[in-house]
mmCIF file of C-alpha atoms in Angstrom:
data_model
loop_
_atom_site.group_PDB
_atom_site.id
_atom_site.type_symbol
_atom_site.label_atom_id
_atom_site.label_comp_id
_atom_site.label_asym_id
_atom_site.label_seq_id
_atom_site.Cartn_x
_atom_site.Cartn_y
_atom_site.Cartn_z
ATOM 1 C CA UNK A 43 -45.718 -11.944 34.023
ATOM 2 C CA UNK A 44 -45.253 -15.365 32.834
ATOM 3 C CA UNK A 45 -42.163 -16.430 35.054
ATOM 4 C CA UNK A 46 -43.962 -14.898 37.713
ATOM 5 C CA UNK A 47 -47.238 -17.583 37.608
ATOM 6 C CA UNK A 48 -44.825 -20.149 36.906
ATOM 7 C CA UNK A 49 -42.585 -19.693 40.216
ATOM 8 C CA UNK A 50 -45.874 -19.222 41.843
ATOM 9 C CA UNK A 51 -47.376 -22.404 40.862
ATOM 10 C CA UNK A 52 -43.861 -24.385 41.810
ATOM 11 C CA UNK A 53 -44.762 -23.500 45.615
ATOM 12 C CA UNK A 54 -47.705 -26.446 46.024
ATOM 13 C CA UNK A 55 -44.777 -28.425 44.152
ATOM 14 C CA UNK A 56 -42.239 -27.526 46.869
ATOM 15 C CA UNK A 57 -44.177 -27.812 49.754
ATOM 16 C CA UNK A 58 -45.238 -31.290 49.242
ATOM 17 C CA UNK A 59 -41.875 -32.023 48.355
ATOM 18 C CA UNK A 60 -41.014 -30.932 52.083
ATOM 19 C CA UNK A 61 -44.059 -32.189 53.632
ATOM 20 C CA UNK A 62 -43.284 -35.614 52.135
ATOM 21 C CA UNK A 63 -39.959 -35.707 53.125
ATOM 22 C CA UNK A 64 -40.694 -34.477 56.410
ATOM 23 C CA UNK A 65 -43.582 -37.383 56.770
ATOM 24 C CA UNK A 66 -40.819 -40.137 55.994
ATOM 25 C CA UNK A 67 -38.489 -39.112 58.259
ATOM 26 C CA UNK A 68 -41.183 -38.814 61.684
ATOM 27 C CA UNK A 69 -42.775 -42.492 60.269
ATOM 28 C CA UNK A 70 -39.950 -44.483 59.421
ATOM 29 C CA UNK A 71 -38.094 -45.218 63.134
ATOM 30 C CA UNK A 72 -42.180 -45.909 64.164
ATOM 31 C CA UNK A 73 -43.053 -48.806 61.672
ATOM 32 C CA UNK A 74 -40.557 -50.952 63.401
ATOM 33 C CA UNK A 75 -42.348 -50.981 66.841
ATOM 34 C CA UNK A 76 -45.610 -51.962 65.254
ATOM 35 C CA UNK A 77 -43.922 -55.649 64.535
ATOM 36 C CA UNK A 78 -44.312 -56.178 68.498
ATOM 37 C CA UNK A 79 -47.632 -56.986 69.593
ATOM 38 C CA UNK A 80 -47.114 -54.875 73.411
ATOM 39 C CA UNK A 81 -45.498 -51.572 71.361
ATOM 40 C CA UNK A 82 -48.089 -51.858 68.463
ATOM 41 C CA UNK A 83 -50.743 -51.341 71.061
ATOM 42 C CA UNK A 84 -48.864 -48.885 73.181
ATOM 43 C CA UNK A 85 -48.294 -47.056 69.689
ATOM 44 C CA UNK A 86 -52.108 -47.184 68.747
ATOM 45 C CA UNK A 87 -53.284 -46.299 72.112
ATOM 46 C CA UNK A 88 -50.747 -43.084 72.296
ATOM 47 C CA UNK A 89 -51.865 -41.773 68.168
ATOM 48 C CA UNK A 90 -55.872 -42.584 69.047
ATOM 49 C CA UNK A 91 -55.324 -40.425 72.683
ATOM 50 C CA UNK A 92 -53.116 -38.155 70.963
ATOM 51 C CA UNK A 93 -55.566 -37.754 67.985
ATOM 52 C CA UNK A 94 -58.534 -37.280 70.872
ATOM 53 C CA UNK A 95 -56.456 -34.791 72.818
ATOM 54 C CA UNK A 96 -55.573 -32.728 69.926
ATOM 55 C CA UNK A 97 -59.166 -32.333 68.743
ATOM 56 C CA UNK A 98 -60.058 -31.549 72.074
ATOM 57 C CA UNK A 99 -57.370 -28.635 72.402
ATOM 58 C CA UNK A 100 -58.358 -27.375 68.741
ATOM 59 C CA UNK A 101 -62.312 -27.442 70.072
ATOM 60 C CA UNK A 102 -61.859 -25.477 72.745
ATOM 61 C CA UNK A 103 -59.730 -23.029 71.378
ATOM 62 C CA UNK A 104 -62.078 -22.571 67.963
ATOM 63 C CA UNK A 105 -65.460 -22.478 71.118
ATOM 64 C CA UNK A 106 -66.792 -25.300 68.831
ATOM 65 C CA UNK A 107 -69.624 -26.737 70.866
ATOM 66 C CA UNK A 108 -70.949 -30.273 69.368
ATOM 67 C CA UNK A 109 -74.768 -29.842 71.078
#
């Protein structure tokens, strides 16, 4: 019983290994177009409409109603 709580508390471990990981490689060809004044706008106009679209998808599928 006690290898089994131990492989279940390595999962967390694992999956912020992966998420990590994961994280660096999405990020890491974007930091470079934030040096560039026209692409760090473009970049921060695309995550803050992204961000707004996403939350606007997840309200409407949830019927979340902000009244």
């Amino acid at each position: 019983m006690k290898n089994f709580i131990l492989n279940l508390l390595r999962y967390p471990k694992f999956l912020a290994i992966i998420t990590g990981g994961v994280l660096s490689i999405v990020i890491a060809p974007i930091i470079p177009l934030f040096k560039k004044p026209v692409t760090a706008i473009a970049m921060l106009t695309a995550l803050v409409s992204g961000f707004i679209g996403v939350s606007l998808v997840l309200r409407a599928m949830l019927g979340l109603d902000i009244a």
